[in-house]
Amino acid sequence: MTRRKRILVTGSAGRVGQGAVQGLVQAGHEVHGLDVRPTPGLPAAQVIFGDLADGEKLRTYFQGMDAVVHLAATPDDMVFPRQPPPHDTDNFLSQLLPNNIVGLYHVLEAARQTKLPRLILASTGQVVWQHVENGPWPLDQQTPFSPRYWYACTKVFLEMAAMAYSREHALTILVVRLGWCPRDQGQAQEIAQQERFQDVYLSPGDAGRFFARAVEAESLPLYSLLYCTSRPTHLIRYDLIPAKELIGYVPKDQWPTGALVDSSALSNPA
Ligand SMILES: NC(=O)c1ccc[n+]([C@@H]2O[C@H](COP(=O)([O-])OP(=O)(O)OC[C@H]3O[C@@H](n4cnc5c(N)ncnc54)[C@H](O)[C@@H]3O)[C@@H](O)[C@H]2O)c1
């Protein structure tokens, strides 16, 4: 039986954050949530209204935690591909830079200064986008970067900064390239329409199981990089074997289980 751990989930009000909170609570851990929005599913005393921008406060929140699951971020580009004017704009300066780059800096610094035992960071398959589309599959840790756009570039930065911090400061950091956990009905429709998206679908339930295993696994190398999806429907696009070997993660769900959408409304022309 695994020891009950104290875990902080950043971005706990979000789509993946809610799955992580639920999975960790179900696994018996003491879960605290940090978000700029209210987090459901936790006792009020374990909910922190906080912004990644406040590095000093982050340090106090990290104190005494066994692990931090860092999910708070801007989770995509605003517009991709760029549109002609007047929509020729992006969210790099307004959102990605403060939340995904400066916010990550504060998270890594808080982890270093508090000697956090374990940090888990969310990356994305969008960092290897050309290969998600064209193979060769399954993609693994050796697949070269081919970021989709600005959002993916922030996650390349995250992976490289995590590697540097783990080495320089002997911090244990696990980076996970998450599959697609749709945030709304429109995204669920997109997944329904393309087999390649169904293969990299990630249910909130499997996300929760992954994070529970990630905090419970006995020993981890200083830096590790894993992929996490639910069970592929057609083709294994991400190599899930290292996640099984390192932390014992085995997905249970398959598209569209847990998509939290009205499946009768999903059209699948395939
Ligand atoms: N959902 C997916 O398909 C997917 C796929 C790959 C990676 N990811 C990554 O997983 C993480 C969670 O994504 P999601 O889909 O749940 O997104 P989401 O938008 O549903 O949740 C993100 C949460 O972070 C919070 N947040 C953002 N900036 C913050 C800040 N500065 N301080 C405090 N809280 C802040 C938001 O309020 C939100 O509740 C992100 O890092 C994202 O890049 C998501």
PDB file of C-alpha atoms and ligand atoms in Angstrom:
ATOM      1  CA  MET A   1       0.000   0.000   0.000  1.00  0.00           C
ATOM      2  CA  THR A   2       1.443   3.375  -1.036  1.00  0.00           C
ATOM      3  CA  ARG A   3       1.966   6.032   1.638  1.00  0.00           C
ATOM      4  CA  ARG A   4      -0.600   8.869   1.512  1.00  0.00           C
ATOM      5  CA  LYS A   5       1.141  11.817  -0.086  1.00  0.00           C
ATOM      6  CA  ARG A   6       0.629  15.583  -0.027  1.00  0.00           C
ATOM      7  CA  ILE A   7       0.224  16.754  -3.591  1.00  0.00           C
ATOM      8  CA  LEU A   8      -0.259  20.206  -5.086  1.00  0.00           C
ATOM      9  CA  VAL A   9      -1.962  20.340  -8.489  1.00  0.00           C
ATOM     10  CA  THR A  10      -1.592  23.638 -10.363  1.00  0.00           C
ATOM     11  CA  GLY A  11      -4.291  24.323 -12.928  1.00  0.00           C
ATOM     12  CA  SER A  12      -6.604  22.245 -10.731  1.00  0.00           C
ATOM     13  CA  ALA A  13      -9.751  23.891 -12.103  1.00  0.00           C
ATOM     14  CA  GLY A  14      -8.933  22.937 -15.681  1.00  0.00           C
ATOM     15  CA  ARG A  15      -9.907  19.987 -17.828  1.00  0.00           C
ATOM     16  CA  VAL A  16      -6.872  17.838 -17.096  1.00  0.00           C
ATOM     17  CA  GLY A  17      -6.549  19.363 -13.622  1.00  0.00           C
ATOM     18  CA  GLN A  18      -9.981  18.077 -12.635  1.00  0.00           C
ATOM     19  CA  GLY A  19      -9.026  14.567 -13.803  1.00  0.00           C
ATOM     20  CA  ALA A  20      -5.765  14.790 -11.880  1.00  0.00           C
ATOM     21  CA  VAL A  21      -7.494  15.980  -8.697  1.00  0.00           C
ATOM     22  CA  GLN A  22     -10.086  13.204  -8.904  1.00  0.00           C
ATOM     23  CA  GLY A  23      -7.555  10.477  -9.654  1.00  0.00           C
ATOM     24  CA  LEU A  24      -5.247  11.550  -6.842  1.00  0.00           C
ATOM     25  CA  VAL A  25      -8.078  11.866  -4.311  1.00  0.00           C
ATOM     26  CA  GLN A  26      -9.408   8.445  -5.332  1.00  0.00           C
ATOM     27  CA  ALA A  27      -5.941   7.004  -4.836  1.00  0.00           C
ATOM     28  CA  GLY A  28      -6.073   8.266  -1.231  1.00  0.00           C
ATOM     29  CA  HIS A  29      -3.745  11.271  -1.386  1.00  0.00           C
ATOM     30  CA  GLU A  30      -4.097  14.675   0.282  1.00  0.00           C
ATOM     31  CA  VAL A  31      -4.622  16.924  -2.701  1.00  0.00           C
ATOM     32  CA  HIS A  32      -4.308  20.711  -2.787  1.00  0.00           C
ATOM     33  CA  GLY A  33      -5.320  22.717  -5.841  1.00  0.00           C
ATOM     34  CA  LEU A  34      -3.979  26.016  -7.138  1.00  0.00           C
ATOM     35  CA  ASP A  35      -5.711  27.981  -9.854  1.00  0.00           C
ATOM     36  CA  VAL A  36      -6.864  31.482 -10.726  1.00  0.00           C
ATOM     37  CA  ARG A  37     -10.367  29.961 -10.992  1.00  0.00           C
ATOM     38  CA  PRO A  38     -12.327  28.088  -8.303  1.00  0.00           C
ATOM     39  CA  THR A  39     -11.449  24.379  -8.077  1.00  0.00           C
ATOM     40  CA  PRO A  40     -14.395  22.036  -7.502  1.00  0.00           C
ATOM     41  CA  GLY A  41     -14.020  18.665  -5.766  1.00  0.00           C
ATOM     42  CA  LEU A  42     -11.710  19.699  -2.916  1.00  0.00           C
ATOM     43  CA  PRO A  43     -12.316  20.929   0.643  1.00  0.00           C
ATOM     44  CA  ALA A  44     -12.144  24.748   0.738  1.00  0.00           C
ATOM     45  CA  ALA A  45      -9.053  24.622   2.961  1.00  0.00           C
ATOM     46  CA  GLN A  46      -7.176  22.772   0.220  1.00  0.00           C
ATOM     47  CA  VAL A  47      -8.038  25.222  -2.554  1.00  0.00           C
ATOM     48  CA  ILE A  48      -5.639  28.065  -3.276  1.00  0.00           C
ATOM     49  CA  PHE A  49      -6.624  31.002  -5.455  1.00  0.00           C
ATOM     50  CA  GLY A  50      -3.243  31.824  -6.803  1.00  0.00           C
ATOM     51  CA  ASP A  51      -1.372  32.924  -9.882  1.00  0.00           C
ATOM     52  CA  LEU A  52       1.874  31.414 -11.130  1.00  0.00           C
ATOM     53  CA  ALA A  53       3.117  34.981 -11.488  1.00  0.00           C
ATOM     54  CA  ASP A  54       3.643  35.221  -7.713  1.00  0.00           C
ATOM     55  CA  GLY A  55       6.892  33.302  -7.236  1.00  0.00           C
ATOM     56  CA  GLU A  56       7.195  34.147  -3.558  1.00  0.00           C
ATOM     57  CA  LYS A  57       3.782  32.714  -2.705  1.00  0.00           C
ATOM     58  CA  LEU A  58       4.441  29.655  -4.865  1.00  0.00           C
ATOM     59  CA  ARG A  59       7.371  28.845  -2.601  1.00  0.00           C
ATOM     60  CA  THR A  60       5.109  28.814   0.441  1.00  0.00           C
ATOM     61  CA  TYR A  61       2.586  26.611  -1.352  1.00  0.00           C
ATOM     62  CA  PHE A  62       5.319  24.131  -2.363  1.00  0.00           C
ATOM     63  CA  GLN A  63       6.607  23.779   1.224  1.00  0.00           C
ATOM     64  CA  GLY A  64       5.849  20.347   2.670  1.00  0.00           C
ATOM     65  CA  MET A  65       4.523  18.855  -0.561  1.00  0.00           C
ATOM     66  CA  ASP A  66       5.687  15.402  -1.643  1.00  0.00           C
ATOM     67  CA  ALA A  67       5.057  16.318  -5.264  1.00  0.00           C
ATOM     68  CA  VAL A  68       3.667  19.062  -7.467  1.00  0.00           C
ATOM     69  CA  VAL A  69       1.699  18.234 -10.605  1.00  0.00           C
ATOM     70  CA  HIS A  70       2.100  21.374 -12.687  1.00  0.00           C
ATOM     71  CA  LEU A  71      -0.695  21.773 -15.218  1.00  0.00           C
ATOM     72  CA  ALA A  72      -1.516  25.497 -15.071  1.00  0.00           C
ATOM     73  CA  ALA A  73      -0.833  26.995 -18.469  1.00  0.00           C
ATOM     74  CA  THR A  74      -2.441  28.422 -21.548  1.00  0.00           C
ATOM     75  CA  PRO A  75      -3.203  25.142 -23.283  1.00  0.00           C
ATOM     76  CA  ASP A  76      -3.011  26.053 -26.978  1.00  0.00           C
ATOM     77  CA  ASP A  77      -2.470  28.698 -29.614  1.00  0.00           C
ATOM     78  CA  MET A  78      -5.291  31.201 -29.991  1.00  0.00           C
ATOM     79  CA  VAL A  79      -5.394  30.846 -33.758  1.00  0.00           C
ATOM     80  CA  PHE A  80      -3.649  28.203 -35.826  1.00  0.00           C
ATOM     81  CA  PRO A  81      -2.798  28.508 -38.610  1.00  0.00           C
ATOM     82  CA  ARG A  82      -2.655  32.308 -38.567  1.00  0.00           C
ATOM     83  CA  GLN A  83      -5.501  33.991 -40.397  1.00  0.00           C
ATOM     84  CA  PRO A  84      -5.287  36.963 -42.740  1.00  0.00           C
ATOM     85  CA  PRO A  85      -5.763  40.411 -41.109  1.00  0.00           C
ATOM     86  CA  PRO A  86      -7.658  41.468 -39.008  1.00  0.00           C
ATOM     87  CA  HIS A  87      -7.214  38.064 -37.319  1.00  0.00           C
ATOM     88  CA  ASP A  88      -3.467  38.033 -37.908  1.00  0.00           C
ATOM     89  CA  THR A  89      -2.679  37.754 -34.214  1.00  0.00           C
ATOM     90  CA  ASP A  90      -1.553  35.295 -31.565  1.00  0.00           C
ATOM     91  CA  ASN A  91      -1.575  34.905 -27.786  1.00  0.00           C
ATOM     92  CA  PHE A  92       2.179  34.676 -27.284  1.00  0.00           C
ATOM     93  CA  LEU A  93       2.781  37.993 -25.521  1.00  0.00           C
ATOM     94  CA  SER A  94      -0.587  38.160 -23.752  1.00  0.00           C
ATOM     95  CA  GLN A  95      -0.882  34.558 -22.446  1.00  0.00           C
ATOM     96  CA  LEU A  96       1.799  32.061 -23.464  1.00  0.00           C
ATOM     97  CA  LEU A  97       4.723  34.186 -22.301  1.00  0.00           C
ATOM     98  CA  PRO A  98       3.357  35.015 -18.799  1.00  0.00           C
ATOM     99  CA  ASN A  99       1.695  31.664 -18.089  1.00  0.00           C
ATOM    100  CA  ASN A 100       3.841  29.076 -19.877  1.00  0.00           C
ATOM    101  CA  ILE A 101       7.301  30.659 -19.767  1.00  0.00           C
ATOM    102  CA  VAL A 102       7.431  33.054 -16.789  1.00  0.00           C
ATOM    103  CA  GLY A 103       5.037  30.822 -14.813  1.00  0.00           C
ATOM    104  CA  LEU A 104       7.221  27.795 -15.481  1.00  0.00           C
ATOM    105  CA  TYR A 105      10.271  29.762 -14.319  1.00  0.00           C
ATOM    106  CA  HIS A 106       8.557  30.453 -10.989  1.00  0.00           C
ATOM    107  CA  VAL A 107       7.521  26.793 -10.654  1.00  0.00           C
ATOM    108  CA  LEU A 108      11.054  25.525 -11.289  1.00  0.00           C
ATOM    109  CA  GLU A 109      12.528  28.114  -8.932  1.00  0.00           C
ATOM    110  CA  ALA A 110      10.014  27.249  -6.197  1.00  0.00           C
ATOM    111  CA  ALA A 111      10.865  23.559  -6.663  1.00  0.00           C
ATOM    112  CA  ARG A 112      14.599  24.311  -6.419  1.00  0.00           C
ATOM    113  CA  GLN A 113      14.308  26.576  -3.395  1.00  0.00           C
ATOM    114  CA  THR A 114      12.014  24.230  -1.450  1.00  0.00           C
ATOM    115  CA  LYS A 115      13.927  21.095  -2.489  1.00  0.00           C
ATOM    116  CA  LEU A 116      10.678  19.623  -3.749  1.00  0.00           C
ATOM    117  CA  PRO A 117      10.958  15.801  -3.835  1.00  0.00           C
ATOM    118  CA  ARG A 118       9.163  15.386  -7.170  1.00  0.00           C
ATOM    119  CA  LEU A 119       7.882  17.691  -9.915  1.00  0.00           C
ATOM    120  CA  ILE A 120       5.614  16.510 -12.722  1.00  0.00           C
ATOM    121  CA  LEU A 121       5.262  18.805 -15.731  1.00  0.00           C
ATOM    122  CA  ALA A 122       2.702  18.715 -18.541  1.00  0.00           C
ATOM    123  CA  SER A 123       3.994  18.817 -22.094  1.00  0.00           C
ATOM    124  CA  THR A 124       2.198  17.904 -25.298  1.00  0.00           C
ATOM    125  CA  GLY A 125       2.463  15.805 -28.448  1.00  0.00           C
ATOM    126  CA  GLN A 126       2.410  19.130 -30.290  1.00  0.00           C
ATOM    127  CA  VAL A 127       6.186  19.318 -29.677  1.00  0.00           C
ATOM    128  CA  VAL A 128       6.591  16.456 -32.196  1.00  0.00           C
ATOM    129  CA  TRP A 129       3.702  17.548 -34.404  1.00  0.00           C
ATOM    130  CA  GLN A 130       5.068  16.591 -37.835  1.00  0.00           C
ATOM    131  CA  HIS A 131       5.666  13.083 -36.564  1.00  0.00           C
ATOM    132  CA  VAL A 132       2.251  12.785 -34.916  1.00  0.00           C
ATOM    133  CA  GLU A 133       0.904  13.448 -38.388  1.00  0.00           C
ATOM    134  CA  ASN A 134       3.381  11.500 -40.493  1.00  0.00           C
ATOM    135  CA  GLY A 135       5.157   8.972 -38.252  1.00  0.00           C
ATOM    136  CA  PRO A 136       7.184   6.847 -38.033  1.00  0.00           C
ATOM    137  CA  TRP A 137       5.028   5.586 -35.146  1.00  0.00           C
ATOM    138  CA  PRO A 138       5.069   4.959 -32.309  1.00  0.00           C
ATOM    139  CA  LEU A 139       6.712   8.231 -31.347  1.00  0.00           C
ATOM    140  CA  ASP A 140       9.134   7.915 -28.462  1.00  0.00           C
ATOM    141  CA  GLN A 141      11.738   9.888 -26.507  1.00  0.00           C
ATOM    142  CA  GLN A 142      14.059   9.896 -29.529  1.00  0.00           C
ATOM    143  CA  THR A 143      11.561  11.511 -31.895  1.00  0.00           C
ATOM    144  CA  PRO A 144      13.009  14.905 -32.898  1.00  0.00           C
ATOM    145  CA  PHE A 145      11.174  18.103 -32.030  1.00  0.00           C
ATOM    146  CA  SER A 146       8.925  19.579 -34.713  1.00  0.00           C
ATOM    147  CA  PRO A 147       6.752  22.046 -32.755  1.00  0.00           C
ATOM    148  CA  ARG A 148       3.386  22.945 -34.218  1.00  0.00           C
ATOM    149  CA  TYR A 149       3.491  26.653 -33.321  1.00  0.00           C
ATOM    150  CA  TRP A 150       4.053  29.064 -30.408  1.00  0.00           C
ATOM    151  CA  TYR A 151       2.237  26.964 -27.793  1.00  0.00           C
ATOM    152  CA  ALA A 152       4.315  23.909 -28.666  1.00  0.00           C
ATOM    153  CA  CYS A 153       7.476  26.057 -28.575  1.00  0.00           C
ATOM    154  CA  THR A 154       6.663  26.942 -24.954  1.00  0.00           C
ATOM    155  CA  LYS A 155       6.472  23.209 -24.185  1.00  0.00           C
ATOM    156  CA  VAL A 156       9.819  22.552 -25.912  1.00  0.00           C
ATOM    157  CA  PHE A 157      11.171  25.241 -23.577  1.00  0.00           C
ATOM    158  CA  LEU A 158       9.511  23.444 -20.641  1.00  0.00           C
ATOM    159  CA  GLU A 159      11.128  20.118 -21.538  1.00  0.00           C
ATOM    160  CA  MET A 160      14.581  21.654 -21.952  1.00  0.00           C
ATOM    161  CA  ALA A 161      14.338  23.790 -18.797  1.00  0.00           C
ATOM    162  CA  ALA A 162      13.202  20.701 -16.858  1.00  0.00           C
ATOM    163  CA  MET A 163      16.193  18.757 -18.146  1.00  0.00           C
ATOM    164  CA  ALA A 164      18.586  21.538 -17.101  1.00  0.00           C
ATOM    165  CA  TYR A 165      17.030  21.975 -13.642  1.00  0.00           C
ATOM    166  CA  SER A 166      16.977  18.259 -12.908  1.00  0.00           C
ATOM    167  CA  ARG A 167      20.666  17.997 -13.785  1.00  0.00           C
ATOM    168  CA  GLU A 168      21.902  21.238 -12.214  1.00  0.00           C
ATOM    169  CA  HIS A 169      19.888  20.993  -9.005  1.00  0.00           C
ATOM    170  CA  ALA A 170      19.379  17.219  -8.638  1.00  0.00           C
ATOM    171  CA  LEU A 171      15.617  17.681  -8.823  1.00  0.00           C
ATOM    172  CA  THR A 172      13.438  14.736  -9.806  1.00  0.00           C
ATOM    173  CA  ILE A 173      11.310  15.936 -12.715  1.00  0.00           C
ATOM    174  CA  LEU A 174       8.968  13.840 -14.808  1.00  0.00           C
ATOM    175  CA  VAL A 175       7.738  15.447 -18.030  1.00  0.00           C
ATOM    176  CA  VAL A 176       4.657  13.948 -19.633  1.00  0.00           C
ATOM    177  CA  ARG A 177       3.536  14.555 -23.209  1.00  0.00           C
ATOM    178  CA  LEU A 178      -0.204  14.330 -22.724  1.00  0.00           C
ATOM    179  CA  GLY A 179      -2.633  13.166 -25.389  1.00  0.00           C
ATOM    180  CA  TRP A 180      -5.738  15.160 -26.291  1.00  0.00           C
ATOM    181  CA  CYS A 181      -8.256  15.626 -23.495  1.00  0.00           C
ATOM    182  CA  PRO A 182     -10.949  17.739 -25.197  1.00  0.00           C
ATOM    183  CA  ARG A 183     -11.980  20.858 -23.315  1.00  0.00           C
ATOM    184  CA  ASP A 184     -15.300  21.395 -25.116  1.00  0.00           C
ATOM    185  CA  GLN A 185     -17.808  19.905 -27.527  1.00  0.00           C
ATOM    186  CA  GLY A 186     -16.058  21.464 -30.545  1.00  0.00           C
ATOM    187  CA  GLN A 187     -12.795  19.679 -29.705  1.00  0.00           C
ATOM    188  CA  ALA A 188     -14.678  16.432 -29.109  1.00  0.00           C
ATOM    189  CA  GLN A 189     -16.208  16.798 -32.579  1.00  0.00           C
ATOM    190  CA  GLU A 190     -12.755  17.253 -34.092  1.00  0.00           C
ATOM    191  CA  ILE A 191     -11.582  14.062 -32.409  1.00  0.00           C
ATOM    192  CA  ALA A 192     -14.697  12.196 -33.572  1.00  0.00           C
ATOM    193  CA  GLN A 193     -13.912  13.116 -37.154  1.00  0.00           C
ATOM    194  CA  GLN A 194     -10.316  11.872 -37.316  1.00  0.00           C
ATOM    195  CA  GLU A 195      -8.917   8.477 -36.398  1.00  0.00           C
ATOM    196  CA  ARG A 196      -5.457   9.942 -35.722  1.00  0.00           C
ATOM    197  CA  PHE A 197      -6.932  12.124 -32.981  1.00  0.00           C
ATOM    198  CA  GLN A 198      -8.849   9.203 -31.456  1.00  0.00           C
ATOM    199  CA  ASP A 199      -5.555   7.325 -31.180  1.00  0.00           C
ATOM    200  CA  VAL A 200      -4.083  10.070 -28.982  1.00  0.00           C
ATOM    201  CA  TYR A 201      -7.261  10.743 -27.004  1.00  0.00           C
ATOM    202  CA  LEU A 202      -6.737  11.040 -23.243  1.00  0.00           C
ATOM    203  CA  SER A 203      -9.677  10.610 -20.863  1.00  0.00           C
ATOM    204  CA  PRO A 204      -9.713  12.579 -17.584  1.00  0.00           C
ATOM    205  CA  GLY A 205      -9.913   9.206 -15.798  1.00  0.00           C
ATOM    206  CA  ASP A 206      -6.722   7.940 -17.413  1.00  0.00           C
ATOM    207  CA  ALA A 207      -5.044  11.301 -16.764  1.00  0.00           C
ATOM    208  CA  GLY A 208      -5.941  10.888 -13.079  1.00  0.00           C
ATOM    209  CA  ARG A 209      -4.573   7.331 -13.025  1.00  0.00           C
ATOM    210  CA  PHE A 210      -1.366   8.497 -14.711  1.00  0.00           C
ATOM    211  CA  PHE A 211      -0.732  11.253 -12.164  1.00  0.00           C
ATOM    212  CA  ALA A 212      -1.511   8.915  -9.266  1.00  0.00           C
ATOM    213  CA  ARG A 213       1.079   6.457 -10.577  1.00  0.00           C
ATOM    214  CA  ALA A 214       3.535   9.312 -11.247  1.00  0.00           C
ATOM    215  CA  VAL A 215       3.460  10.477  -7.623  1.00  0.00           C
ATOM    216  CA  GLU A 216       3.435   6.941  -6.189  1.00  0.00           C
ATOM    217  CA  ALA A 217       6.228   5.325  -8.233  1.00  0.00           C
ATOM    218  CA  GLU A 218       8.993   4.390  -5.796  1.00  0.00           C
ATOM    219  CA  SER A 219      12.023   5.749  -7.590  1.00  0.00           C
ATOM    220  CA  LEU A 220      12.437   7.816 -10.694  1.00  0.00           C
ATOM    221  CA  PRO A 221      15.518   8.997 -12.567  1.00  0.00           C
ATOM    222  CA  LEU A 222      16.262  12.700 -12.123  1.00  0.00           C
ATOM    223  CA  TYR A 223      14.739  13.423 -15.537  1.00  0.00           C
ATOM    224  CA  SER A 224      12.200  11.317 -17.336  1.00  0.00           C
ATOM    225  CA  LEU A 225       9.978  11.879 -20.344  1.00  0.00           C
ATOM    226  CA  LEU A 226       6.825   9.824 -20.906  1.00  0.00           C
ATOM    227  CA  TYR A 227       3.793   9.859 -23.171  1.00  0.00           C
ATOM    228  CA  CYS A 228       0.278   9.447 -21.811  1.00  0.00           C
ATOM    229  CA  THR A 229      -2.891   8.647 -23.741  1.00  0.00           C
ATOM    230  CA  SER A 230      -5.883   6.392 -23.311  1.00  0.00           C
ATOM    231  CA  ARG A 231      -5.927   3.135 -25.323  1.00  0.00           C
ATOM    232  CA  PRO A 232      -5.452   3.891 -29.037  1.00  0.00           C
ATOM    233  CA  THR A 233      -8.374   2.950 -31.254  1.00  0.00           C
ATOM    234  CA  HIS A 234      -6.570   2.233 -34.561  1.00  0.00           C
ATOM    235  CA  LEU A 235      -2.809   2.752 -34.424  1.00  0.00           C
ATOM    236  CA  ILE A 236      -0.293   3.073 -31.573  1.00  0.00           C
ATOM    237  CA  ARG A 237       1.028   6.571 -32.227  1.00  0.00           C
ATOM    238  CA  TYR A 238       2.735   7.207 -28.871  1.00  0.00           C
ATOM    239  CA  ASP A 239       4.952   4.652 -27.179  1.00  0.00           C
ATOM    240  CA  LEU A 240       3.271   3.944 -23.833  1.00  0.00           C
ATOM    241  CA  ILE A 241       5.617   1.110 -22.826  1.00  0.00           C
ATOM    242  CA  PRO A 242       8.088   3.380 -20.923  1.00  0.00           C
ATOM    243  CA  ALA A 243       5.149   4.708 -18.842  1.00  0.00           C
ATOM    244  CA  LYS A 244       4.215   1.140 -17.976  1.00  0.00           C
ATOM    245  CA  GLU A 245       7.782   0.183 -17.138  1.00  0.00           C
ATOM    246  CA  LEU A 246       8.704   3.311 -15.170  1.00  0.00           C
ATOM    247  CA  ILE A 247       5.545   4.094 -13.209  1.00  0.00           C
ATOM    248  CA  GLY A 248       3.152   1.205 -13.943  1.00  0.00           C
ATOM    249  CA  TYR A 249       0.714   3.303 -15.966  1.00  0.00           C
ATOM    250  CA  VAL A 250      -1.669   1.282 -18.141  1.00  0.00           C
ATOM    251  CA  PRO A 251      -4.595   3.141 -19.741  1.00  0.00           C
ATOM    252  CA  LYS A 252      -8.089   1.788 -19.135  1.00  0.00           C
ATOM    253  CA  ASP A 253     -10.295   4.040 -21.270  1.00  0.00           C
ATOM    254  CA  GLN A 254     -10.668   4.398 -25.008  1.00  0.00           C
ATOM    255  CA  TRP A 255     -12.265   7.148 -27.097  1.00  0.00           C
ATOM    256  CA  PRO A 256     -14.949   8.415 -26.371  1.00  0.00           C
ATOM    257  CA  THR A 257     -15.173   7.122 -22.783  1.00  0.00           C
ATOM    258  CA  GLY A 258     -14.966  10.028 -20.350  1.00  0.00           C
ATOM    259  CA  ALA A 259     -15.056  12.674 -23.054  1.00  0.00           C
ATOM    260  CA  LEU A 260     -17.903  14.243 -21.047  1.00  0.00           C
ATOM    261  CA  VAL A 261     -19.832  15.029 -24.184  1.00  0.00           C
ATOM    262  CA  ASP A 262     -23.131  13.819 -25.514  1.00  0.00           C
ATOM    263  CA  SER A 263     -21.827  10.920 -27.626  1.00  0.00           C
ATOM    264  CA  SER A 264     -25.069  10.808 -29.650  1.00  0.00           C
ATOM    265  CA  ALA A 265     -24.171  14.300 -30.847  1.00  0.00           C
ATOM    266  CA  LEU A 266     -20.776  13.141 -32.114  1.00  0.00           C
ATOM    267  CA  SER A 267     -20.741  12.457 -35.824  1.00  0.00           C
ATOM    268  CA  ASN A 268     -18.088  10.054 -37.037  1.00  0.00           C
ATOM    269  CA  PRO A 269     -18.057   9.815 -40.802  1.00  0.00           C
ATOM    270  CA  ALA A 270     -15.375   7.091 -40.712  1.00  0.00           C
TER     271      ALA A 270
HETATM  272  N1  LIG B   1      -6.205  19.103 -22.698  1.00  0.00           N
HETATM  273  C1  LIG B   1      -5.297  18.609 -23.528  1.00  0.00           C
HETATM  274  O1  LIG B   1      -5.646  17.977 -24.527  1.00  0.00           O
HETATM  275  C2  LIG B   1      -3.802  18.792 -23.269  1.00  0.00           C
HETATM  276  C3  LIG B   1      -2.917  18.105 -24.112  1.00  0.00           C
HETATM  277  C4  LIG B   1      -1.545  18.233 -23.890  1.00  0.00           C
HETATM  278  C5  LIG B   1      -1.086  19.018 -22.848  1.00  0.00           C
HETATM  279  N2  LIG B   1      -1.962  19.695 -22.069  1.00  0.00           N
HETATM  280  C6  LIG B   1      -1.436  20.504 -20.968  1.00  0.00           C
HETATM  281  O2  LIG B   1      -2.099  20.130 -19.782  1.00  0.00           O
HETATM  282  C7  LIG B   1      -2.246  21.267 -18.939  1.00  0.00           C
HETATM  283  C8  LIG B   1      -3.714  21.461 -18.598  1.00  0.00           C
HETATM  284  O3  LIG B   1      -4.440  21.689 -19.793  1.00  0.00           O
HETATM  285  P1  LIG B   1      -6.030  21.749 -19.797  1.00  0.00           P
HETATM  286  O4  LIG B   1      -6.485  21.218 -21.087  1.00  0.00           O
HETATM  287  O5  LIG B   1      -6.565  21.201 -18.545  1.00  0.00           O
HETATM  288  O6  LIG B   1      -6.244  23.328 -19.848  1.00  0.00           O
HETATM  289  P2  LIG B   1      -7.342  24.206 -19.092  1.00  0.00           P
HETATM  290  O7  LIG B   1      -7.335  25.532 -19.760  1.00  0.00           O
HETATM  291  O8  LIG B   1      -8.629  23.468 -18.991  1.00  0.00           O
HETATM  292  O9  LIG B   1      -6.710  24.312 -17.639  1.00  0.00           O
HETATM  293  C9  LIG B   1      -5.607  25.124 -17.357  1.00  0.00           C
HETATM  294  C10 LIG B   1      -5.860  25.754 -15.994  1.00  0.00           C
HETATM  295  O10 LIG B   1      -4.708  26.530 -15.649  1.00  0.00           O
HETATM  296  C11 LIG B   1      -5.170  27.718 -15.036  1.00  0.00           C
HETATM  297  N3  LIG B   1      -4.142  28.742 -15.208  1.00  0.00           N
HETATM  298  C12 LIG B   1      -3.670  29.251 -16.367  1.00  0.00           C
HETATM  299  N4  LIG B   1      -2.741  30.172 -16.118  1.00  0.00           N
HETATM  300  C13 LIG B   1      -2.607  30.242 -14.781  1.00  0.00           C
HETATM  301  C14 LIG B   1      -1.796  31.016 -13.918  1.00  0.00           C
HETATM  302  N5  LIG B   1      -0.947  31.941 -14.397  1.00  0.00           N
HETATM  303  N6  LIG B   1      -1.890  30.816 -12.602  1.00  0.00           N
HETATM  304  C15 LIG B   1      -2.765  29.909 -12.091  1.00  0.00           C
HETATM  305  N7  LIG B   1      -3.584  29.159 -12.861  1.00  0.00           N
HETATM  306  C16 LIG B   1      -3.498  29.335 -14.185  1.00  0.00           C
HETATM  307  C17 LIG B   1      -6.471  28.070 -15.748  1.00  0.00           C
HETATM  308  O11 LIG B   1      -7.298  28.912 -14.957  1.00  0.00           O
HETATM  309  C18 LIG B   1      -7.062  26.686 -15.997  1.00  0.00           C
HETATM  310  O12 LIG B   1      -7.974  26.318 -14.973  1.00  0.00           O
HETATM  311  C19 LIG B   1      -1.621  22.424 -19.681  1.00  0.00           C
HETATM  312  O13 LIG B   1      -0.280  22.566 -19.262  1.00  0.00           O
HETATM  313  C20 LIG B   1      -1.664  21.993 -21.122  1.00  0.00           C
HETATM  314  O14 LIG B   1      -0.678  22.622 -21.888  1.00  0.00           O
HETATM  315  C21 LIG B   1      -3.326  19.596 -22.249  1.00  0.00           C
END
